[in-house]
PDB file of C-alpha atoms in Angstrom:
ATOM      1  CA  MET A  13     -25.590  -6.372  20.059  1.00  0.00           C
ATOM      2  CA  LEU A  14     -23.719  -4.054  17.811  1.00  0.00           C
ATOM      3  CA  LEU A  15     -20.611  -6.008  18.528  1.00  0.00           C
ATOM      4  CA  ASP A  16     -22.467  -9.190  16.926  1.00  0.00           C
ATOM      5  CA  ARG A  17     -23.561  -7.211  14.255  1.00  0.00           C
ATOM      6  CA  TYR A  18     -20.123  -5.937  13.556  1.00  0.00           C
ATOM      7  CA  ASN A  19     -18.679  -9.513  13.577  1.00  0.00           C
ATOM      8  CA  GLU A  20     -21.062 -10.654  11.224  1.00  0.00           C
ATOM      9  CA  ARG A  21     -20.225  -7.673   8.819  1.00  0.00           C
ATOM     10  CA  LEU A  22     -16.447  -8.537   9.244  1.00  0.00           C
ATOM     11  CA  ASP A  23     -16.985 -12.208   8.372  1.00  0.00           C
ATOM     12  CA  GLN A  24     -18.786 -11.018   5.321  1.00  0.00           C
ATOM     13  CA  LEU A  25     -16.033  -8.669   4.279  1.00  0.00           C
ATOM     14  CA  ILE A  26     -13.138 -10.941   4.647  1.00  0.00           C
ATOM     15  CA  HIS A  27     -15.014 -13.847   2.821  1.00  0.00           C
ATOM     16  CA  LYS A  28     -15.557 -11.367   0.014  1.00  0.00           C
ATOM     17  CA  VAL A  29     -11.874 -10.479  -0.033  1.00  0.00           C
ATOM     18  CA  ARG A  30     -10.763 -13.911   0.149  1.00  0.00           C
ATOM     19  CA  THR A  31     -12.938 -15.068  -2.645  1.00  0.00           C
ATOM     20  CA  THR A  32     -12.994 -12.238  -5.090  1.00  0.00           C
ATOM     21  CA  GLN A  33      -9.300 -11.228  -4.785  1.00  0.00           C
ATOM     22  CA  ARG A  34      -7.607 -14.614  -4.663  1.00  0.00           C
ATOM     23  CA  GLU A  35      -6.378 -14.341  -8.515  1.00  0.00           C
ATOM     24  CA  ASN A  36      -4.900 -11.036  -7.853  1.00  0.00           C
ATOM     25  CA  ILE A  37      -3.439 -11.793  -4.485  1.00  0.00           C
ATOM     26  CA  ILE A  38      -1.376 -14.790  -6.369  1.00  0.00           C
ATOM     27  CA  LYS A  39      -0.429 -12.244  -9.278  1.00  0.00           C
ATOM     28  CA  ALA A  40       0.798  -9.859  -6.649  1.00  0.00           C
ATOM     29  CA  GLY A  41       2.688 -12.448  -5.046  1.00  0.00           C
ATOM     30  CA  GLU A  42       4.265 -13.741  -8.251  1.00  0.00           C
ATOM     31  CA  MET A  43       5.387 -10.083  -8.977  1.00  0.00           C
ATOM     32  CA  ILE A  44       6.880  -9.499  -5.706  1.00  0.00           C
ATOM     33  CA  ALA A  45       8.705 -12.647  -5.891  1.00  0.00           C
ATOM     34  CA  GLU A  46       9.893 -12.139  -9.371  1.00  0.00           C
ATOM     35  CA  THR A  47      11.180  -8.698  -8.467  1.00  0.00           C
ATOM     36  CA  VAL A  48      12.983  -9.667  -5.363  1.00  0.00           C
ATOM     37  CA  ALA A  49      14.691 -12.876  -7.224  1.00  0.00           C
ATOM     38  CA  ASN A  50      15.742 -10.372 -10.234  1.00  0.00           C
ATOM     39  CA  GLY A  51      17.576  -8.128  -7.569  1.00  0.00           C
ATOM     40  CA  GLY A  52      14.705  -5.405  -7.666  1.00  0.00           C
ATOM     41  CA  ASN A  53      13.219  -3.558  -4.567  1.00  0.00           C
ATOM     42  CA  ILE A  54       9.843  -3.677  -3.168  1.00  0.00           C
ATOM     43  CA  TYR A  55       8.330  -0.192  -1.630  1.00  0.00           C
ATOM     44  CA  LEU A  56       5.422   0.439   0.231  1.00  0.00           C
ATOM     45  CA  SER A  57       3.749   3.901   0.218  1.00  0.00           C
ATOM     46  CA  LYS A  58       1.087   4.673   2.729  1.00  0.00           C
ATOM     47  CA  ILE A  59      -1.332   1.848   2.424  1.00  0.00           C
ATOM     48  CA  CYS A  60      -4.881   2.818   4.005  1.00  0.00           C
ATOM     49  CA  HIS A  61      -3.538   5.296   6.735  1.00  0.00           C
ATOM     50  CA  SER A  62      -0.376   3.323   7.306  1.00  0.00           C
ATOM     51  CA  ILE A  63      -1.413  -0.411   7.430  1.00  0.00           C
ATOM     52  CA  GLU A  64       1.886  -1.374   5.622  1.00  0.00           C
ATOM     53  CA  ASN A  65       3.502  -0.789   8.976  1.00  0.00           C
ATOM     54  CA  ASP A  66       2.267  -4.240   9.954  1.00  0.00           C
ATOM     55  CA  LEU A  67       4.643  -5.700   7.606  1.00  0.00           C
ATOM     56  CA  ILE A  68       7.584  -3.533   7.205  1.00  0.00           C
ATOM     57  CA  TYR A  69      10.224  -4.386   9.892  1.00  0.00           C
ATOM     58  CA  ARG A  70       8.656  -6.070  12.370  1.00  0.00           C
ATOM     59  CA  GLY A  71       8.752  -9.708  13.891  1.00  0.00           C
ATOM     60  CA  GLY A  72       7.319 -12.140  11.251  1.00  0.00           C
ATOM     61  CA  GLY A  73       7.691  -9.849   8.349  1.00  0.00           C
ATOM     62  CA  PRO A  74       9.924  -9.918   5.451  1.00  0.00           C
ATOM     63  CA  ILE A  75      13.062  -7.660   5.305  1.00  0.00           C
ATOM     64  CA  PHE A  76      12.462  -6.786   1.700  1.00  0.00           C
ATOM     65  CA  TYR A  77       9.552  -4.277   2.374  1.00  0.00           C
ATOM     66  CA  LYS A  78      10.835  -0.471   2.526  1.00  0.00           C
ATOM     67  CA  HIS A  79       8.968   2.516   3.203  1.00  0.00           C
ATOM     68  CA  PHE A  80       8.577   5.110   0.398  1.00  0.00           C
ATOM     69  CA  SER A  81       7.335   8.545   1.229  1.00  0.00           C
ATOM     70  CA  TYR A  82       8.144  12.110   0.512  1.00  0.00           C
ATOM     71  CA  GLY A  83       7.199  15.513   1.555  1.00  0.00           C
ATOM     72  CA  MET A  84       7.957  19.222   1.403  1.00  0.00           C
ATOM     73  CA  GLN A  85       8.452  21.497   4.176  1.00  0.00           C
ATOM     74  CA  VAL A  86       7.278  25.148   3.428  1.00  0.00           C
ATOM     75  CA  GLU A  87       7.684  27.899   6.148  1.00  0.00           C
ATOM     76  CA  ARG A  88       4.284  29.525   6.449  1.00  0.00           C
ATOM     77  CA  ASN A  89       3.949  32.161   9.083  1.00  0.00           C
ATOM     78  CA  GLY A  90       2.462  35.021   7.231  1.00  0.00           C
ATOM     79  CA  ARG A  91      -1.304  36.139   8.069  1.00  0.00           C
ATOM     80  CA  VAL A  92      -3.799  33.881   6.513  1.00  0.00           C
ATOM     81  CA  ARG A  93      -5.394  35.401   3.138  1.00  0.00           C
ATOM     82  CA  ASP A  94      -7.347  34.102   0.374  1.00  0.00           C
ATOM     83  CA  ARG A  95      -5.301  32.459  -2.244  1.00  0.00           C
ATOM     84  CA  SER A  96      -8.217  30.774  -4.189  1.00  0.00           C
ATOM     85  CA  ASP A  97      -7.293  32.705  -7.316  1.00  0.00           C
ATOM     86  CA  LEU A  98      -3.578  31.085  -7.625  1.00  0.00           C
ATOM     87  CA  ASP A  99      -2.438  27.595  -8.912  1.00  0.00           C
ATOM     88  CA  SER A 100      -1.622  25.537  -5.869  1.00  0.00           C
ATOM     89  CA  ASN A 101      -1.767  22.191  -7.623  1.00  0.00           C
ATOM     90  CA  ILE A 102       1.161  19.554  -6.347  1.00  0.00           C
ATOM     91  CA  TRP A 103       1.715  17.907  -9.834  1.00  0.00           C
ATOM     92  CA  GLY A 104       5.337  17.523 -10.181  1.00  0.00           C
ATOM     93  CA  MET A 105       6.218  16.561  -6.647  1.00  0.00           C
ATOM     94  CA  ALA A 106       5.767  12.979  -7.281  1.00  0.00           C
ATOM     95  CA  GLU A 107       8.125  13.251 -10.044  1.00  0.00           C
ATOM     96  CA  TYR A 108      10.709  14.741  -8.227  1.00  0.00           C
ATOM     97  CA  ALA A 109      10.494  12.451  -5.547  1.00  0.00           C
ATOM     98  CA  LEU A 110      10.864   9.498  -7.647  1.00  0.00           C
ATOM     99  CA  LYS A 111      14.205  11.120  -8.908  1.00  0.00           C
ATOM    100  CA  MET A 112      15.324  11.673  -5.728  1.00  0.00           C
ATOM    101  CA  SER A 113      14.421   8.174  -4.419  1.00  0.00           C
ATOM    102  CA  ASP A 114      16.637   4.917  -4.692  1.00  0.00           C
ATOM    103  CA  MET A 115      13.996   3.222  -7.271  1.00  0.00           C
ATOM    104  CA  ARG A 116      15.011   1.607 -10.483  1.00  0.00           C
ATOM    105  CA  PRO A 117      12.706   0.430 -13.447  1.00  0.00           C
ATOM    106  CA  GLY A 118      11.386  -2.758 -12.577  1.00  0.00           C
ATOM    107  CA  ASP A 119      11.246  -2.123  -8.992  1.00  0.00           C
ATOM    108  CA  VAL A 120       7.554  -2.679  -7.247  1.00  0.00           C
ATOM    109  CA  LEU A 121       5.825   0.414  -5.586  1.00  0.00           C
ATOM    110  CA  MET A 122       2.577  -0.378  -3.679  1.00  0.00           C
ATOM    111  CA  VAL A 123       0.144   2.780  -3.087  1.00  0.00           C
ATOM    112  CA  SER A 124      -3.071   2.978  -1.701  1.00  0.00           C
ATOM    113  CA  SER A 125      -6.487   5.304  -2.169  1.00  0.00           C
ATOM    114  CA  VAL A 126      -9.532   3.789  -1.157  1.00  0.00           C
ATOM    115  CA  SER A 127     -11.335   6.247  -3.240  1.00  0.00           C
ATOM    116  CA  GLY A 128      -9.113   5.753  -6.282  1.00  0.00           C
ATOM    117  CA  ARG A 129      -8.834   9.371  -6.572  1.00  0.00           C
ATOM    118  CA  THR A 130      -6.434  10.774  -3.932  1.00  0.00           C
ATOM    119  CA  VAL A 131      -4.478  13.576  -5.801  1.00  0.00           C
ATOM    120  CA  SER A 132      -1.142  12.725  -4.452  1.00  0.00           C
ATOM    121  CA  THR A 133      -1.657   8.902  -4.581  1.00  0.00           C
ATOM    122  CA  VAL A 134      -2.845   9.048  -8.042  1.00  0.00           C
ATOM    123  CA  ASP A 135       0.158  11.401  -9.201  1.00  0.00           C
ATOM    124  CA  LEU A 136       2.614   8.993  -7.595  1.00  0.00           C
ATOM    125  CA  ALA A 137       1.193   6.134  -9.357  1.00  0.00           C
ATOM    126  CA  TYR A 138       1.053   8.009 -12.667  1.00  0.00           C
ATOM    127  CA  GLU A 139       4.843   9.074 -12.513  1.00  0.00           C
ATOM    128  CA  ALA A 140       5.872   5.880 -11.207  1.00  0.00           C
ATOM    129  CA  LYS A 141       4.401   4.108 -14.329  1.00  0.00           C
ATOM    130  CA  LYS A 142       6.205   6.672 -16.537  1.00  0.00           C
ATOM    131  CA  TYR A 143       9.692   5.807 -14.673  1.00  0.00           C
ATOM    132  CA  GLY A 144       9.101   2.190 -15.555  1.00  0.00           C
ATOM    133  CA  ILE A 145       8.032   1.011 -12.105  1.00  0.00           C
ATOM    134  CA  LYS A 146       5.652  -1.900 -11.470  1.00  0.00           C
ATOM    135  CA  VAL A 147       2.387  -0.224  -9.357  1.00  0.00           C
ATOM    136  CA  ILE A 148       0.146  -2.309  -7.305  1.00  0.00           C
ATOM    137  CA  ALA A 149      -2.850  -0.238  -5.931  1.00  0.00           C
ATOM    138  CA  PHE A 150      -4.976  -1.007  -2.990  1.00  0.00           C
ATOM    139  CA  LEU A 151      -8.600   0.787  -3.343  1.00  0.00           C
ATOM    140  CA  SER A 152     -12.195  -0.045  -3.199  1.00  0.00           C
ATOM    141  CA  MET A 153     -13.416  -0.584  -6.961  1.00  0.00           C
ATOM    142  CA  GLU A 154     -17.170   0.202  -5.518  1.00  0.00           C
ATOM    143  CA  TYR A 155     -15.970   3.620  -4.265  1.00  0.00           C
ATOM    144  CA  ALA A 156     -13.720   4.516  -7.159  1.00  0.00           C
ATOM    145  CA  GLN A 157     -16.496   3.729  -9.757  1.00  0.00           C
ATOM    146  CA  ALA A 158     -18.834   6.205  -7.708  1.00  0.00           C
ATOM    147  CA  VAL A 159     -16.579   9.269  -8.123  1.00  0.00           C
ATOM    148  CA  GLU A 160     -14.947  11.457 -10.773  1.00  0.00           C
ATOM    149  CA  ALA A 161     -11.330  11.426 -11.481  1.00  0.00           C
ATOM    150  CA  VAL A 162      -9.428  14.803 -10.421  1.00  0.00           C
ATOM    151  CA  HIS A 163      -6.032  13.847 -11.996  1.00  0.00           C
ATOM    152  CA  PRO A 164      -5.148  15.860 -15.349  1.00  0.00           C
ATOM    153  CA  SER A 165      -4.798  12.728 -17.017  1.00  0.00           C
ATOM    154  CA  GLY A 166      -8.592  12.075 -16.476  1.00  0.00           C
ATOM    155  CA  LYS A 167      -7.751   8.815 -14.967  1.00  0.00           C
ATOM    156  CA  LYS A 168      -8.482   7.025 -11.477  1.00  0.00           C
ATOM    157  CA  LEU A 169      -5.927   5.018  -9.786  1.00  0.00           C
ATOM    158  CA  TYR A 170      -7.390   1.633 -11.214  1.00  0.00           C
ATOM    159  CA  GLU A 171      -6.877   3.003 -14.719  1.00  0.00           C
ATOM    160  CA  MET A 172      -3.281   3.463 -14.635  1.00  0.00           C
ATOM    161  CA  VAL A 173      -1.712   0.645 -12.440  1.00  0.00           C
ATOM    162  CA  ASP A 174      -0.400  -2.696 -13.266  1.00  0.00           C
ATOM    163  CA  LEU A 175      -2.733  -4.567 -10.761  1.00  0.00           C
ATOM    164  CA  VAL A 176      -5.399  -3.553  -8.455  1.00  0.00           C
ATOM    165  CA  MET A 177      -6.229  -5.239  -5.050  1.00  0.00           C
ATOM    166  CA  ASP A 178      -9.599  -4.464  -4.338  1.00  0.00           C
ATOM    167  CA  ASN A 179     -10.199  -4.168  -0.694  1.00  0.00           C
ATOM    168  CA  CYS A 180     -14.225  -4.539  -1.213  1.00  0.00           C
ATOM    169  CA  ALA A 181     -14.857  -1.792   1.136  1.00  0.00           C
ATOM    170  CA  PRO A 182     -18.502   0.051   0.323  1.00  0.00           C
ATOM    171  CA  ALA A 183     -18.476   3.705  -1.336  1.00  0.00           C
ATOM    172  CA  ALA A 184     -17.712   6.092   1.414  1.00  0.00           C
ATOM    173  CA  GLU A 185     -15.687   3.372   3.320  1.00  0.00           C
ATOM    174  CA  ALA A 186     -17.971   2.296   6.187  1.00  0.00           C
ATOM    175  CA  MET A 187     -19.645  -0.928   6.459  1.00  0.00           C
ATOM    176  CA  MET A 188     -22.655  -0.460   8.869  1.00  0.00           C
ATOM    177  CA  GLU A 189     -25.819   1.708   9.720  1.00  0.00           C
ATOM    178  CA  VAL A 190     -26.329   2.306  13.323  1.00  0.00           C
ATOM    179  CA  PRO A 191     -29.814   3.516  14.337  1.00  0.00           C
ATOM    180  CA  GLY A 192     -29.172   7.348  15.822  1.00  0.00           C
ATOM    181  CA  ILE A 193     -25.920   7.986  14.094  1.00  0.00           C
ATOM    182  CA  GLU A 194     -26.235   9.785  10.755  1.00  0.00           C
ATOM    183  CA  ALA A 195     -22.786   8.607   9.253  1.00  0.00           C
ATOM    184  CA  HIS A 196     -22.224   4.879   8.308  1.00  0.00           C
ATOM    185  CA  TYR A 197     -19.851   3.261  11.093  1.00  0.00           C
ATOM    186  CA  ALA A 198     -16.998   0.761  10.715  1.00  0.00           C
ATOM    187  CA  ALA A 199     -14.438   1.362   7.994  1.00  0.00           C
ATOM    188  CA  ALA A 200     -13.500  -1.606   6.101  1.00  0.00           C
ATOM    189  CA  SER A 201     -10.432  -1.035   4.023  1.00  0.00           C
ATOM    190  CA  GLY A 202      -7.646  -1.082   6.704  1.00  0.00           C
ATOM    191  CA  ILE A 203      -8.926  -4.626   7.758  1.00  0.00           C
ATOM    192  CA  ALA A 204      -9.104  -5.906   4.246  1.00  0.00           C
ATOM    193  CA  SER A 205      -5.680  -4.051   3.351  1.00  0.00           C
ATOM    194  CA  ASP A 206      -3.848  -5.908   6.002  1.00  0.00           C
ATOM    195  CA  ILE A 207      -5.233  -8.975   4.828  1.00  0.00           C
ATOM    196  CA  LEU A 208      -4.254  -8.536   1.375  1.00  0.00           C
ATOM    197  CA  LEU A 209      -0.831  -7.517   2.035  1.00  0.00           C
ATOM    198  CA  TRP A 210      -0.239 -10.556   4.366  1.00  0.00           C
ATOM    199  CA  SER A 211      -1.712 -12.861   1.695  1.00  0.00           C
ATOM    200  CA  MET A 212       0.276 -11.946  -1.172  1.00  0.00           C
ATOM    201  CA  THR A 213       3.261 -11.795   0.860  1.00  0.00           C
ATOM    202  CA  THR A 214       2.759 -15.712   1.855  1.00  0.00           C
ATOM    203  CA  VAL A 215       2.372 -16.049  -1.988  1.00  0.00           C
ATOM    204  CA  ALA A 216       5.574 -14.414  -2.491  1.00  0.00           C
ATOM    205  CA  ILE A 217       7.602 -16.116   0.387  1.00  0.00           C
ATOM    206  CA  GLU A 218       6.384 -19.692  -1.002  1.00  0.00           C
ATOM    207  CA  LYS A 219       7.321 -18.627  -4.536  1.00  0.00           C
ATOM    208  CA  LEU A 220      10.864 -17.523  -3.553  1.00  0.00           C
ATOM    209  CA  MET A 221      11.303 -20.573  -1.437  1.00  0.00           C
ATOM    210  CA  GLY A 222      10.640 -22.721  -4.574  1.00  0.00           C
ATOM    211  CA  GLN A 223      13.143 -21.037  -6.421  1.00  0.00           C
ATOM    212  CA  GLY A 224      15.693 -21.897  -3.782  1.00  0.00           C
ATOM    213  CA  ILE A 225      15.585 -18.395  -2.324  1.00  0.00           C
ATOM    214  CA  THR A 226      15.104 -17.980   1.614  1.00  0.00           C
ATOM    215  CA  PRO A 227      13.995 -14.406   2.164  1.00  0.00           C
ATOM    216  CA  GLY A 228      14.952 -12.839   5.351  1.00  0.00           C
ATOM    217  CA  ILE A 229      12.203 -13.100   7.977  1.00  0.00           C
ATOM    218  CA  LEU A 230      12.818 -10.717  11.263  1.00  0.00           C
ATOM    219  CA  LYS A 231      12.375 -11.906  14.637  1.00  0.00           C
ATOM    220  CA  SER A 232      10.816  -9.725  17.276  1.00  0.00           C
ATOM    221  CA  ALA A 233      13.429  -7.133  18.453  1.00  0.00           C
ATOM    222  CA  ASN A 234      11.893  -7.609  21.974  1.00  0.00           C
ATOM    223  CA  PHE A 235      12.372 -11.165  22.228  1.00  0.00           C
ATOM    224  CA  PRO A 236      15.711 -12.431  23.809  1.00  0.00           C
ATOM    225  CA  GLY A 237      18.326 -12.574  20.781  1.00  0.00           C
ATOM    226  CA  GLY A 238      15.755 -11.268  18.305  1.00  0.00           C
ATOM    227  CA  ASN A 239      17.534  -7.821  17.676  1.00  0.00           C
ATOM    228  CA  ASP A 240      20.971  -9.496  17.312  1.00  0.00           C
ATOM    229  CA  TYR A 241      19.720 -11.828  14.675  1.00  0.00           C
ATOM    230  CA  ASN A 242      18.124  -9.210  12.699  1.00  0.00           C
ATOM    231  CA  LYS A 243      21.164  -7.092  13.010  1.00  0.00           C
ATOM    232  CA  THR A 244      23.876  -9.637  12.272  1.00  0.00           C
ATOM    233  CA  ILE A 245      22.196 -11.778  10.043  1.00  0.00           C
ATOM    234  CA  ILE A 246      19.253 -10.436   8.159  1.00  0.00           C
ATOM    235  CA  GLU A 247      20.137  -6.968   7.804  1.00  0.00           C
ATOM    236  CA  PRO A 248      23.900  -7.737   6.266  1.00  0.00           C
ATOM    237  CA  HIS A 249      22.188 -10.461   3.875  1.00  0.00           C
ATOM    238  CA  TYR A 250      19.430  -8.204   2.562  1.00  0.00           C
ATOM    239  CA  ASP A 251      22.065  -5.281   2.033  1.00  0.00           C
ATOM    240  CA  GLU A 252      24.157  -7.738  -0.083  1.00  0.00           C
ATOM    241  CA  PHE A 253      21.342  -9.916  -2.004  1.00  0.00           C
ATOM    242  CA  GLY A 254      18.172  -7.734  -1.571  1.00  0.00           C
ATOM    243  CA  TRP A 255      16.121 -10.586   0.262  1.00  0.00           C
TER     244      TRP A 255
END
C-alpha cells in the first residue's frame, strides 16, 4: 500500500532529522535558553507554512514564543497592465518592519525557507542580522544547494544566519515517487520542522530549569481551569519576567 510506503519514508525522514541535527538542536535550545534568561525575546516568523502555530500559545507550549510577521496593504483596483519594465522588488520592507517591531539586539528570530532563497525570508534574515538579532533558519540544505541565490547580497539563507536547522527535505520538497503521478508526493519539511521546533524547545526548557528558571507552560484553554490559569498566572508572569 502507498500508506505503508509513506510510513517507511516518514520513519527514514525522522531518523535522519534526529541523528544529523542533534548537535544543532542542542545549540538552538541553548541559544533560546540563554536569550530568555537574559531578558530577551524569542520570535517565530512563518516556519514552513505556519508550523510555528503548533508551539505558539497552545496547551503544552511555552509562553515565551511570539509571532513575528509583517505586511503592507496596497489598494490595487486599476485595470491590469504590464509592469515588467518597472522595479518592483521588496527590498527595504524587512528593515522597516524590524524598526517598527519591539525587537532588540540579542533577541532570537526564527525564519524558514525550504529552498533557502525565498526573497522575503532571506531579506528578513539579512536585515535582522544587521540589527544585531540572532537568527535561526529552517531549510533544506539539499534544496538550498541546488538553487541559485536571488538576494542582492548574492547569499542564500544558510550563508547569513547564526544557526541552520536542516529539515532534511529533498530538493523540491516531496519525498516519494508514485506511479502515474508526474510530481513527487508528500512534503517533508513541515513534519521535520515541527520535530525540530519541539526538540530544541525541550532542550531550552531543561536548560532554563537547570538555572532555576521555570518557564511558563500554557494549559489548554478548553480544559477546565486552563484559560484562567493562563490569564491570571502565566501571562502576568511573562509580562514581568519574559518567561
